[in-house]
XYZ file of C-alpha atoms in Angstrom:
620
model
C -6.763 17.867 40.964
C -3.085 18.345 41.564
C -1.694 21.227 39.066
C 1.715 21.566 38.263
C 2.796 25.367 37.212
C 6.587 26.699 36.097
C 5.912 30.178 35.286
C 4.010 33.190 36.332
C 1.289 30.838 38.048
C 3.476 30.411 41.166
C 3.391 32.395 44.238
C 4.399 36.335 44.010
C 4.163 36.343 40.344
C 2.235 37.943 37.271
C -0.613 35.582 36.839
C -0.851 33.900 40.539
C -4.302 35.925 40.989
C -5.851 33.456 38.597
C -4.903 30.620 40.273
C -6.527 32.273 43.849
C -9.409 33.224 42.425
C -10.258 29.887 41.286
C -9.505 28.139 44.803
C -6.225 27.197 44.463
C -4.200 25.789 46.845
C -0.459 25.365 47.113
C 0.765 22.108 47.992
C 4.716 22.017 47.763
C 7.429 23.185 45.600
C 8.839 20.206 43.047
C 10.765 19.544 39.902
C 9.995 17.854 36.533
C 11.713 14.935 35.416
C 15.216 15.030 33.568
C 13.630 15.297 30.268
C 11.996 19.143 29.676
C 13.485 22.017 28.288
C 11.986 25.583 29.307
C 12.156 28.767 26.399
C 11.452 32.401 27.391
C 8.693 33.666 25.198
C 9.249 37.542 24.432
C 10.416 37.601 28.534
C 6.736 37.513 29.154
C 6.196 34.075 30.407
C 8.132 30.451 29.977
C 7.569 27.912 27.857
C 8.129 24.582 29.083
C 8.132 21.422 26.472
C 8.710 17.435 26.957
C 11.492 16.269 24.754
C 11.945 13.161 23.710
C 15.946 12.037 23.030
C 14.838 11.498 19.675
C 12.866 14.769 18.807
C 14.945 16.827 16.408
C 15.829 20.598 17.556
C 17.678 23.206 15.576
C 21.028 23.159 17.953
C 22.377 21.098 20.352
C 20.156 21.403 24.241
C 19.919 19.395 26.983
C 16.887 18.779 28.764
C 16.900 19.046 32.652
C 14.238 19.264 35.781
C 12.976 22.222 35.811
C 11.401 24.249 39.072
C 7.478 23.810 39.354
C 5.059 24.604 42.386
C 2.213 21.811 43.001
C -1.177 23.669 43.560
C -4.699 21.782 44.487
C -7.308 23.065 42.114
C -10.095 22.304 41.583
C -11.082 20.162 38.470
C -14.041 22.045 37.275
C -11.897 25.715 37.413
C -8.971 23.868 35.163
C -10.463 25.104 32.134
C -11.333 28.674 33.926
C -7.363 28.731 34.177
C -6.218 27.935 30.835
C -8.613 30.048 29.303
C -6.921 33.003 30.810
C -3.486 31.677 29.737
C -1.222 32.932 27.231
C -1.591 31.854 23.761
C 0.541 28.415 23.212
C 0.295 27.349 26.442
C -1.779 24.498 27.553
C -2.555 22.070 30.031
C -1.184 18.378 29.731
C 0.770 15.611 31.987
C 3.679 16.162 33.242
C 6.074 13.608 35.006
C 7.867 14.767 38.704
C 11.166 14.147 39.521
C 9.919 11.375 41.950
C 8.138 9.614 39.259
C 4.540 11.099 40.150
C 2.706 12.564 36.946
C 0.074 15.316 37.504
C -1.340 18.168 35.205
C 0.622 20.823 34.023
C 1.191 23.704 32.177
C 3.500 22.852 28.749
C 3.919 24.998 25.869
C 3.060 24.066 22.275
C 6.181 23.688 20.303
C 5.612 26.561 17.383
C 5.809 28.695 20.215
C 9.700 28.540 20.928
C 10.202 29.120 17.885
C 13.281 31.979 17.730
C 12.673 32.118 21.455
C 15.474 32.178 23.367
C 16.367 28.390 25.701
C 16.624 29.362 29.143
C 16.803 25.726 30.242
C 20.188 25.640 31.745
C 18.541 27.907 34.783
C 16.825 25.476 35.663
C 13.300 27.564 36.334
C 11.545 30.910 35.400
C 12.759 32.691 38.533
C 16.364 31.998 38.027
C 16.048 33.181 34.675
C 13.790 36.454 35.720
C 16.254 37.221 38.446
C 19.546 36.963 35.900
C 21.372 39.598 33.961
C 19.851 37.893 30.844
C 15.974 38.296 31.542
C 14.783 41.557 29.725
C 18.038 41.978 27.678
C 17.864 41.186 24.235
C 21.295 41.258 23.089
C 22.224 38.470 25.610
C 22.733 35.570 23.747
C 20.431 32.964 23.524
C 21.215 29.370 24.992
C 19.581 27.242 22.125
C 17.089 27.871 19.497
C 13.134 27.026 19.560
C 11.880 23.759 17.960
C 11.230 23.767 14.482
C 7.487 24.415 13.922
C 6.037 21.461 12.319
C 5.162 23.892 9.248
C 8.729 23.455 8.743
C 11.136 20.434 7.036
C 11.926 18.602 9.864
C 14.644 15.992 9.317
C 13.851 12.604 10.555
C 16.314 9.832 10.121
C 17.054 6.527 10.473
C 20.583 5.503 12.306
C 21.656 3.847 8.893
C 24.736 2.003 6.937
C 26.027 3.504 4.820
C 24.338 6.974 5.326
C 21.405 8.285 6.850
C 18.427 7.186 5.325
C 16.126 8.235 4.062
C 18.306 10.491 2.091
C 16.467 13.875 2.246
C 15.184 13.035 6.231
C 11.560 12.780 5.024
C 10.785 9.485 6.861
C 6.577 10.183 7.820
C 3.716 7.897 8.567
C 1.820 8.963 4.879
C 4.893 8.171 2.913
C 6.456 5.342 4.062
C 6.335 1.892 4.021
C 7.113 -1.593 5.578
C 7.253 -5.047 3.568
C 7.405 -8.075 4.557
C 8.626 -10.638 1.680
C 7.250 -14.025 2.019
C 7.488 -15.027 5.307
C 5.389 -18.299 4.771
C 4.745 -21.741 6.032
C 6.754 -22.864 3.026
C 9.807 -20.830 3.949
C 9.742 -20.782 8.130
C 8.052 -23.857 9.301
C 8.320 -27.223 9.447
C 7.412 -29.755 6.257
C 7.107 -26.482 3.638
C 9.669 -25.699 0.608
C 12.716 -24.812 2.502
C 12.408 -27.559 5.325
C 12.014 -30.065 2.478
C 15.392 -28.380 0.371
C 17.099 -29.390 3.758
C 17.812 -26.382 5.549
C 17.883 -24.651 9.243
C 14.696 -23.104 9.760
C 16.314 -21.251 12.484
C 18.192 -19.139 9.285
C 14.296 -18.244 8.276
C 12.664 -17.793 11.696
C 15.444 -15.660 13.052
C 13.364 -12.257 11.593
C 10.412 -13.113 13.315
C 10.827 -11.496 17.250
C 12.292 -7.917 15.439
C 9.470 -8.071 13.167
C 6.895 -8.414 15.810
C 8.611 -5.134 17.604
C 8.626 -3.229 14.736
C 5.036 -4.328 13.412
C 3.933 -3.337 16.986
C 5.519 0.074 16.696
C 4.290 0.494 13.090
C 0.602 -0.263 13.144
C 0.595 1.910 16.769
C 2.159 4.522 14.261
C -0.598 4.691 11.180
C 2.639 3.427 8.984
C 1.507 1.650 5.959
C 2.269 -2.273 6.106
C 2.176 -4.868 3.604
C 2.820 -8.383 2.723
C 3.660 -10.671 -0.122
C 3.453 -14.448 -0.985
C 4.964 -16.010 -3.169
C 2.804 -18.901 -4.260
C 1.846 -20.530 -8.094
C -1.950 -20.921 -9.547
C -3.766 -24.545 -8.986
C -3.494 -25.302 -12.251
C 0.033 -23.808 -11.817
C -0.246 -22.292 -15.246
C 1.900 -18.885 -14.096
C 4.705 -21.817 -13.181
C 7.766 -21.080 -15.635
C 8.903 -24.714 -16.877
C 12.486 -23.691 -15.697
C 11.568 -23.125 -12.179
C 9.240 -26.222 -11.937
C 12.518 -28.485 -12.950
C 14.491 -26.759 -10.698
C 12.441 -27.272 -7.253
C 11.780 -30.504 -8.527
C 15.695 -31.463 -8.616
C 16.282 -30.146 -5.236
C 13.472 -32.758 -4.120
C 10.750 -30.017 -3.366
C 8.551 -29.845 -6.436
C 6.208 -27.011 -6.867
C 2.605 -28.205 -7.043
C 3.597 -31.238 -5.187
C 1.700 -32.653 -1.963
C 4.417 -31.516 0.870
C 4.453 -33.073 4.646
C 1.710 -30.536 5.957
C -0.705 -32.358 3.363
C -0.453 -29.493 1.098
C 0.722 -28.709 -2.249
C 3.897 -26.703 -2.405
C 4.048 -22.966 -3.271
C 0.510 -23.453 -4.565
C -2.466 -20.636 -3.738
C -4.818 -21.475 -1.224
C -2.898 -24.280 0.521
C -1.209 -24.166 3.848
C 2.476 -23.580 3.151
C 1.484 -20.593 1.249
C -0.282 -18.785 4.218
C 1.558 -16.401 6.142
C 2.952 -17.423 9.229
C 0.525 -16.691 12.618
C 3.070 -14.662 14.307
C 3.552 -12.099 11.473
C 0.073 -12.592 9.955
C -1.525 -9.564 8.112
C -4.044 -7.359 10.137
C -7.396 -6.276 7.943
C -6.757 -3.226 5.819
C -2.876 -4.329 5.092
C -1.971 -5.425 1.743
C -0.893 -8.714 0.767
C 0.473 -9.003 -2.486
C 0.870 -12.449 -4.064
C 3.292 -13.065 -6.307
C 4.418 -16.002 -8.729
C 8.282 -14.487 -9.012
C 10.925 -13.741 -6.652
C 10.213 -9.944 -7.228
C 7.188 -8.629 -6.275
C 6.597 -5.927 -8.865
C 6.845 -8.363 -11.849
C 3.305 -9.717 -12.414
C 1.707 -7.708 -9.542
C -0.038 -4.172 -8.810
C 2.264 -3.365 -5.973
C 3.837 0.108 -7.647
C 0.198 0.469 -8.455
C -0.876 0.314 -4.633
C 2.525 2.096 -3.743
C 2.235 5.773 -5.926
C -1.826 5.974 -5.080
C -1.259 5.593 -0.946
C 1.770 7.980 -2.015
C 4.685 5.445 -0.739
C 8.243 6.673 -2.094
C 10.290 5.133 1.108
C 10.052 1.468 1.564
C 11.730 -0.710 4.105
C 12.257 -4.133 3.263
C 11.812 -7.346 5.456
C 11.597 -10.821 5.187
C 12.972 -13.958 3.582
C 14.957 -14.918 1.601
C 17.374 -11.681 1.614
C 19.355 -12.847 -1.155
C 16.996 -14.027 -3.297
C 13.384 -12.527 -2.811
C 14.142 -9.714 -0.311
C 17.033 -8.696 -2.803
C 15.408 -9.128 -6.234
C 12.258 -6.807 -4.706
C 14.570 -4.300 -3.141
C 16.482 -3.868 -6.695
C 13.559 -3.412 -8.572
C 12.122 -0.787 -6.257
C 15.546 1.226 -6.322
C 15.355 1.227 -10.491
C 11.816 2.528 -9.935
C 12.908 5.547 -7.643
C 12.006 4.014 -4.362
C 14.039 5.068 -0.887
C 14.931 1.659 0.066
C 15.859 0.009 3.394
C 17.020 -3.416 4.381
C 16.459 -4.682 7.886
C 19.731 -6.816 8.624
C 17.856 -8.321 11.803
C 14.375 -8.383 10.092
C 15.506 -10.656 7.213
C 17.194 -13.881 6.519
C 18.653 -16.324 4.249
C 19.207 -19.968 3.748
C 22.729 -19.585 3.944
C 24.102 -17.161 6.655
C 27.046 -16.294 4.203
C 24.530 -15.153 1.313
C 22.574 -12.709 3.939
C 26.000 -11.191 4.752
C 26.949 -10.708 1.106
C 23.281 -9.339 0.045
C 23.745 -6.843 3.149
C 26.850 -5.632 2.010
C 25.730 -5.569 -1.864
C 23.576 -2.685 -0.204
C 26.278 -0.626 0.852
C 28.714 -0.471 -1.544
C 28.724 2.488 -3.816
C 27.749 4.577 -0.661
C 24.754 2.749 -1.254
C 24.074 1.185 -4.574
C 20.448 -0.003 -3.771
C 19.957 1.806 -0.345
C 20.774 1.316 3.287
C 21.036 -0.921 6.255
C 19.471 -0.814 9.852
C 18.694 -2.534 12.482
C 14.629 -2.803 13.251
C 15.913 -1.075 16.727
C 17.077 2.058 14.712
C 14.027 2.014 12.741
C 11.940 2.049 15.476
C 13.738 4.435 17.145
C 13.542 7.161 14.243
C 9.431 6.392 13.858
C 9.293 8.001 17.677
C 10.784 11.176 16.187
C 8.328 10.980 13.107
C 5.282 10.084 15.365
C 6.406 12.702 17.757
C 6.404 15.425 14.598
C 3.536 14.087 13.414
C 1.310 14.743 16.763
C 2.283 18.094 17.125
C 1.776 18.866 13.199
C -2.107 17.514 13.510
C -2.472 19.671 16.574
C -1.511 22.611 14.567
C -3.182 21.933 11.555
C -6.119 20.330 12.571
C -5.948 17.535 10.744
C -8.123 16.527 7.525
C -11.364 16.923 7.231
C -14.428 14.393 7.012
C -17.767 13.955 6.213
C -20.054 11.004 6.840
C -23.071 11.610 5.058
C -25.078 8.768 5.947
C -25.387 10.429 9.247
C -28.625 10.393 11.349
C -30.244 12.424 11.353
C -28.259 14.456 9.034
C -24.580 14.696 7.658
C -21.939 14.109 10.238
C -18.710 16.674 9.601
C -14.980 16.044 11.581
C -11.668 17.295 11.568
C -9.287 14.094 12.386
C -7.112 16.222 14.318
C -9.898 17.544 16.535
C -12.065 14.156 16.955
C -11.238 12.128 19.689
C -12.396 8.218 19.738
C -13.704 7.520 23.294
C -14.167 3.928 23.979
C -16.380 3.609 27.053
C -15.679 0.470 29.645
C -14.368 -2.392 27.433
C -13.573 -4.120 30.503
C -13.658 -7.880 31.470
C -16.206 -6.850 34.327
C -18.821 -6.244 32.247
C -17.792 -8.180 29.039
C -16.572 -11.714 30.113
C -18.119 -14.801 32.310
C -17.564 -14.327 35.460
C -17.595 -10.630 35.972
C -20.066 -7.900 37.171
C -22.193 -8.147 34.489
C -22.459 -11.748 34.338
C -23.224 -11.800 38.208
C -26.179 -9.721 37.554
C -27.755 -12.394 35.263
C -27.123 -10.506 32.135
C -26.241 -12.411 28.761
C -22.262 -11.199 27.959
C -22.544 -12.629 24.743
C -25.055 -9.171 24.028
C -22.153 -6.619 24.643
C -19.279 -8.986 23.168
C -20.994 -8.982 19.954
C -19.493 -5.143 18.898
C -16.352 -5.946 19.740
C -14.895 -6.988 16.030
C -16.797 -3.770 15.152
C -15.214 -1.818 18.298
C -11.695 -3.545 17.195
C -12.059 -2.589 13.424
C -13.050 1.430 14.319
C -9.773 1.720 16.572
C -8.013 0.590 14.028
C -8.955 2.661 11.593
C -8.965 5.772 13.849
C -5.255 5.080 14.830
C -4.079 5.041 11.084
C -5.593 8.389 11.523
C -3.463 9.388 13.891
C -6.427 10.866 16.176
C -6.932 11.116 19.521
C -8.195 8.076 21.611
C -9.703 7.650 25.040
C -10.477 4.736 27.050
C -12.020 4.740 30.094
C -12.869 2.046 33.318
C -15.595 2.413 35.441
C -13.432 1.759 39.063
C -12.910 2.421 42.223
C -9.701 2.419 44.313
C -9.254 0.070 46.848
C -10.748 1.585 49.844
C -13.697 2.384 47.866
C -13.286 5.754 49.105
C -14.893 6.773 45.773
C -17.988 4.556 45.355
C -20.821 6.007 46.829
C -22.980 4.251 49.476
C -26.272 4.806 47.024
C -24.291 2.912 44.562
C -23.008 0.555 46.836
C -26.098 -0.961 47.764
C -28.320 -0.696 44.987
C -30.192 -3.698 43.861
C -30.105 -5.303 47.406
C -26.680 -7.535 46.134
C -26.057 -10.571 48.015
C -22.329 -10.948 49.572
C -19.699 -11.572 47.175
C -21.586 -9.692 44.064
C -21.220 -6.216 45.721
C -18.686 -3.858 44.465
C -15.363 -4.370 46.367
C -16.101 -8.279 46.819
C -14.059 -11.038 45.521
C -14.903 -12.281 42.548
C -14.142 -14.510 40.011
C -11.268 -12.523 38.221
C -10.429 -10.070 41.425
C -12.619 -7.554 43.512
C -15.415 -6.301 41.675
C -14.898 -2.710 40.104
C -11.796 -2.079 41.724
C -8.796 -0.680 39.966
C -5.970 -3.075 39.664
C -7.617 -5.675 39.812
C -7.632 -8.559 36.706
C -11.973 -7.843 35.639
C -11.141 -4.422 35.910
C -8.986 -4.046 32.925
C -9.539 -4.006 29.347
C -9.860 -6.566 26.619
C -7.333 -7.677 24.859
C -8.915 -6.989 21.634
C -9.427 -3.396 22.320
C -6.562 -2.789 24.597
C -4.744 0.548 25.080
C -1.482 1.190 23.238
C 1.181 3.488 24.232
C 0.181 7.567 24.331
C -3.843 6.470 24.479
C -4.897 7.845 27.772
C -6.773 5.357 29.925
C -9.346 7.025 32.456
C -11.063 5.954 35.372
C -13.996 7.040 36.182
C -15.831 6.348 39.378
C -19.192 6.772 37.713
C -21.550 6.354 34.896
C -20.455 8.861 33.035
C -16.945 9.751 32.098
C -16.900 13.427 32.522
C -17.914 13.394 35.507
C -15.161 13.393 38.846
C -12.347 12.730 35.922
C -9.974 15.271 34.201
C -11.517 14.101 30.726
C -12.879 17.597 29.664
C -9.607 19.303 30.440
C -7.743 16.536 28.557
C -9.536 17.110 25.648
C -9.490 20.942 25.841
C -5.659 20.899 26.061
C -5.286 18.813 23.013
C -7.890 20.945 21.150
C -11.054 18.604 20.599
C -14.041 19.711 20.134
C -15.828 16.361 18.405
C -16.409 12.694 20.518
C -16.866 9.589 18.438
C -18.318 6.705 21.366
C -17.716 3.314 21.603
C -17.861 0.710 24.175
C -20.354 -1.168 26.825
C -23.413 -0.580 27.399
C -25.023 1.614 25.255
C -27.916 2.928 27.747
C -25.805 3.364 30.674
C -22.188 4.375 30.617
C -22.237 5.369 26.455
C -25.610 7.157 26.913
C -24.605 9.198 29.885
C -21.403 9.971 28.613
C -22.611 11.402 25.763
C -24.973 13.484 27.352
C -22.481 14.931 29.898
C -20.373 15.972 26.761
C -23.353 17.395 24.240
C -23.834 19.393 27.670
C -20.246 20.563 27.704
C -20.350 21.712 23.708
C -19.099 18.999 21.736
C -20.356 17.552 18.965
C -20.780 14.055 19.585
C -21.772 10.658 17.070
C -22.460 6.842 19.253
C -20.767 4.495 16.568
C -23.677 2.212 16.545
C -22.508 -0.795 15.966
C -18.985 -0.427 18.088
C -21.328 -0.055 21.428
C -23.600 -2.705 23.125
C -25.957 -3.729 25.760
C -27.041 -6.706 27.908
C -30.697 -5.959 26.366
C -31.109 -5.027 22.549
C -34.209 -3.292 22.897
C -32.312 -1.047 25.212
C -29.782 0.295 22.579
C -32.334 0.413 20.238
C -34.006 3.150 22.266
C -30.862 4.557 23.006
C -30.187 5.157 19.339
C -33.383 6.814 18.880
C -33.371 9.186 21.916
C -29.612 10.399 20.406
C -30.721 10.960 16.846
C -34.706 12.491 18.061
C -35.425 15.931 17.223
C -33.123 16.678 14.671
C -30.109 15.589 16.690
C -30.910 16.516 20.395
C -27.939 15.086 21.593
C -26.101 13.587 18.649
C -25.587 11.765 15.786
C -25.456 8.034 15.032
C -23.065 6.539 12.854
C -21.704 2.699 11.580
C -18.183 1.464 11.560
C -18.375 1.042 8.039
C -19.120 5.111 8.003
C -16.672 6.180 9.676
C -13.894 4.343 7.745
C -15.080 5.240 4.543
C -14.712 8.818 5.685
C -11.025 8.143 6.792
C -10.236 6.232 4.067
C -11.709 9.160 1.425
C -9.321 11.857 3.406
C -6.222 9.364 3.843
């Protein structure tokens, strides 16, 4: 594999013996992209870091490209080298100037701390061969990152301050709701259509709330949703607001155009709309009143998941948005509006509810934009990776275990979901050609779905990989080429249905939708059975500090199996999800799971979907 170094790796210095004895080669001399910063530690080595625009530092720094050397290594001495690193320093991906990324050597952030910036050199032989390198009265550029041990100060961009007010804005204390948006209030023939109104004023939150839900639920922020909808019998229907909906011509309880009754439980106007509708495990709070504390549990739910910030979304924003927001501000809640993420009836109320909000220097809270929001959850996802890799995260216990209790640290346990592809899971791909029944591996997919959900509100690691080959098939041996005697246009490489079979690139040889990679999941691609091997899996994991595999994925005896074998061999501690993973032939997977689980664990532990969210959920 290629190997990017900045420090005393390269050629002539300290540490370049390690990189020889393990078979090194160098390749060229290069530069990172314009986004790393570079810290002397102690004048012993560097300490190069990735910094996001959004990643709070002490002082002001600017991140440039910084001076590497590109050396061939080889993949199975990659651990060999970092073991014989410098504490802090680890192996991860790093992004060239020219756009290429490769491995390379980074620095954990606690280690800059009070280390002096040496950015501004641009590399760690500029810096060695200054007047500042080994004197330590010269003053020091910039300051180290705050160690995640530390307050760090996350904001949102807000009106009319910066909110929330004390810069605690983190995944476990936060919250986004979204008030009422309904078939009664957004879409055509429900309460608001019939009062005579512009949908367009309701519907106009929906494309920012889709952004922001996306960046959210990729986040492990807690979401929720409310309705606001009346009993059949409508007995929790005040007289006064019965009368009044029935004098604008909209009368609760009444059969609207959809064929339903209006604002009434369990009828169609009362659902939330598709294109914001609730994922499993996020509240939905219905409600009878404008506000949704009054008649609900919702502070309830809020104190025990340990809420206090809560940004508000939805429709109306004068009327339900509003009333909710107010009550939550008398209760001690951090509140938020989202100007773009709600909307009114009348675009003259929304403009006089926003600016309620900020007079006072913010009587009831602040204002943003979903845009800002989402750019201050990078900052707090950002923090929140590197705290889990120095704390290692929570730990967890599935008891129900076989053969015996199954123990995890979240920030440790990576979730490796093994060939979810449309090759082997849809009509018309490899599998299918073969003669095998898809329908057999599709069946774990809700199960598959439900455990990466889970693990991302987590916040652990995840892993998927693709069994592929490039397009010269340079990589596919001729053993595997051939084997089972395929007929012409079923072999790997061929045109198939949905692209050439098993190549990368290609349409069958991508992932699911319903299991598809989000952004900062690594996808792998293995050329094998097994994922470890002729991949840089084990040094991905070893950089991020993993030492426990949850599996997943297709099928069960083949590509899960050996995986899980090659990393039992390689010292992990490894538990198949049993009911996340598949095969074309149940009697298969049912031997798998026994060969896993034999003699007191030989090569794992088995474990159910169910199992492994209860033991999230108990250590949330």
């Amino acid at each position: 594999v290629v190997l990017a170094v900045n420090g005393t790796l390269m050629r002539g210095l300290g540490l370049n013996k390690n990189m020889l004895d393990a078979g090194a080669e160098f390749i060229e001399e290069s530069k990172t992209s314009q986004e790393y910063r570079l810290w002397s530690i102690n004048d012993i080595h560097p300490g190069m870091i990735k910094v996001p625009a959004s990643f709070p530092v002490r002082a002001e720094g600017t991140a440039c490209m910084v001076e590497l050397e590109l050396w061939e290594v080889p993949a199975v001495a990659l651990v060999g080298i970092l073991t014989k690193e410098p504490p802090g320093l680890c192996i991860g991906t790093i992004t060239l100037v020219d756009g290429r990324e490769v491995l390379g050597v980074l620095c954990e952030p606690w280690r800059t701390f009070g280390m002096r910036e040496i950015t501004p050199f641009g590399g760690w032989r500029k810096y060695c061969s200054s007047t500042s390198f080994g004197n330590p009265s010269a003053p020091s550029l910039a300051t180290g990152l705050l160690p995640p041990s530390l307050p760090c100060p996350i904001h949102v961009d807000s009106n009319p301050y910066k909110w929330p007010f004390d810069g605690c804005l983190q995944p476990y204390n936060t919250a986004l709701c979204i008030i009422d948006m309904q078939v009664d209030f957004c879409a055509k023939g429900g309460y608001v259509d019939l009062m005579g109104y512009d949908l367009n004023a309701t519907r106009k939150p929906i494309e920012p709330l889709q952004r922001l839900l996306k960046c959210f639920r990729a986040a492990g922020f807690f979401v929720m949703h409310t309705r606001e909808g009346h009993r059949r019998d409508l007995k929790n229907l005040p007289a006064n607001k019965l009368w009044r909906s029935e004098k604008v011509g909209a009368g609760i309880g009444s059969v609207g155009p959809h064929g339903g009754r209006i604002l009434t439980i369990g009828e169609p106007g009362w659902e939330i709309i598709p294109e914001l509708a609730p994922m499993e495990g996020e509240p939905v709070i219905d409600k009878p009143g404008k506000g949704t504390f009054v008649g609900t549990d919702l502070d309830l739910i809020l104190r025990t998941n340990g809420i206090r910030n809560i940004i508000f979304a939805g429709v109306t924003t004068d009327v339900c948005v509003h009333t909710t927001m107010r009550d939550a501000n008398d209760m001690g809640y951090e509140c938020l509006l989202l100007t773009d993420g709600t909307g009114a009836t009348d675009q003259g109320n929304h403009d006089a509810a926003c600016k309620m909000v900020t007079m006072q220097v913010g009587v009831f809270g602040a204002l943003a934009t979903a845009d800002q929001v989402i750019a201050a959850v990078h900052g707090a996802t950002m923090h929140a990776e590197l705290e889990r890799s120095f704390s290692g995260g929570k730990s967890a216990t599935i008891p129900e275990a076989l053969p015996y209790e199954f123990k995890f640290s979240t920030g440790k346990t990576a979730l490796v979901m093994i060939d979810f592809q449309r090759d082997f899971c849809l009509p018309g791909g490899f599998g299918f050609s073969k003669g095998n029944k898809v329908e057999n591996v599709t069946a774990c997919i809700p199960q598959a779905t439900k455990l990466l959900a889970a693990v991302r509100a987590a916040d652990m690691v995840v892993i998927h990989t693709l069994e592929s080959h490039s397009p010269t098939l340079d990589d596919c041996p001729t053993s595997k080429l051939t084997r089972g005697n395929p007929v012409e246009g079923d072999r790997i490489g061929d045109k198939g249905e949905m692209g050439r079979i098993l190549v990368r690139g290609e349409y069958g040889n991508g992932i699911v939708d319903e299991v598809a990679p989000i952004e900062g999941e690594k996808l792998l691609y293995k050329p094998g059975k097994g994922a470890f091997w002729a991949t840089e899996l084990h040094a991905h994991l070893q950089a991020r500090g993993v030492t426990h595999l949850l599996f997943a994925g297709v099928t069960t005896d083949v590509c899960v199996q050996t995986s899980m074998r090659e990393g039992n061999d390689r010292g992990y501690e490894c538990a198949v999800v049993e009911d996340a993973t598949a095969s074309y032939f149940p009697e298969f997977k049912k031997a798998t799971l026994e060969m896993i689980r034999a003699q007191g664990g030989i090569v794992g532990w088995t474990v159910t979907t169910d199992q492994v969210c209860a033991a999230l959920q108990r250590v949330q």
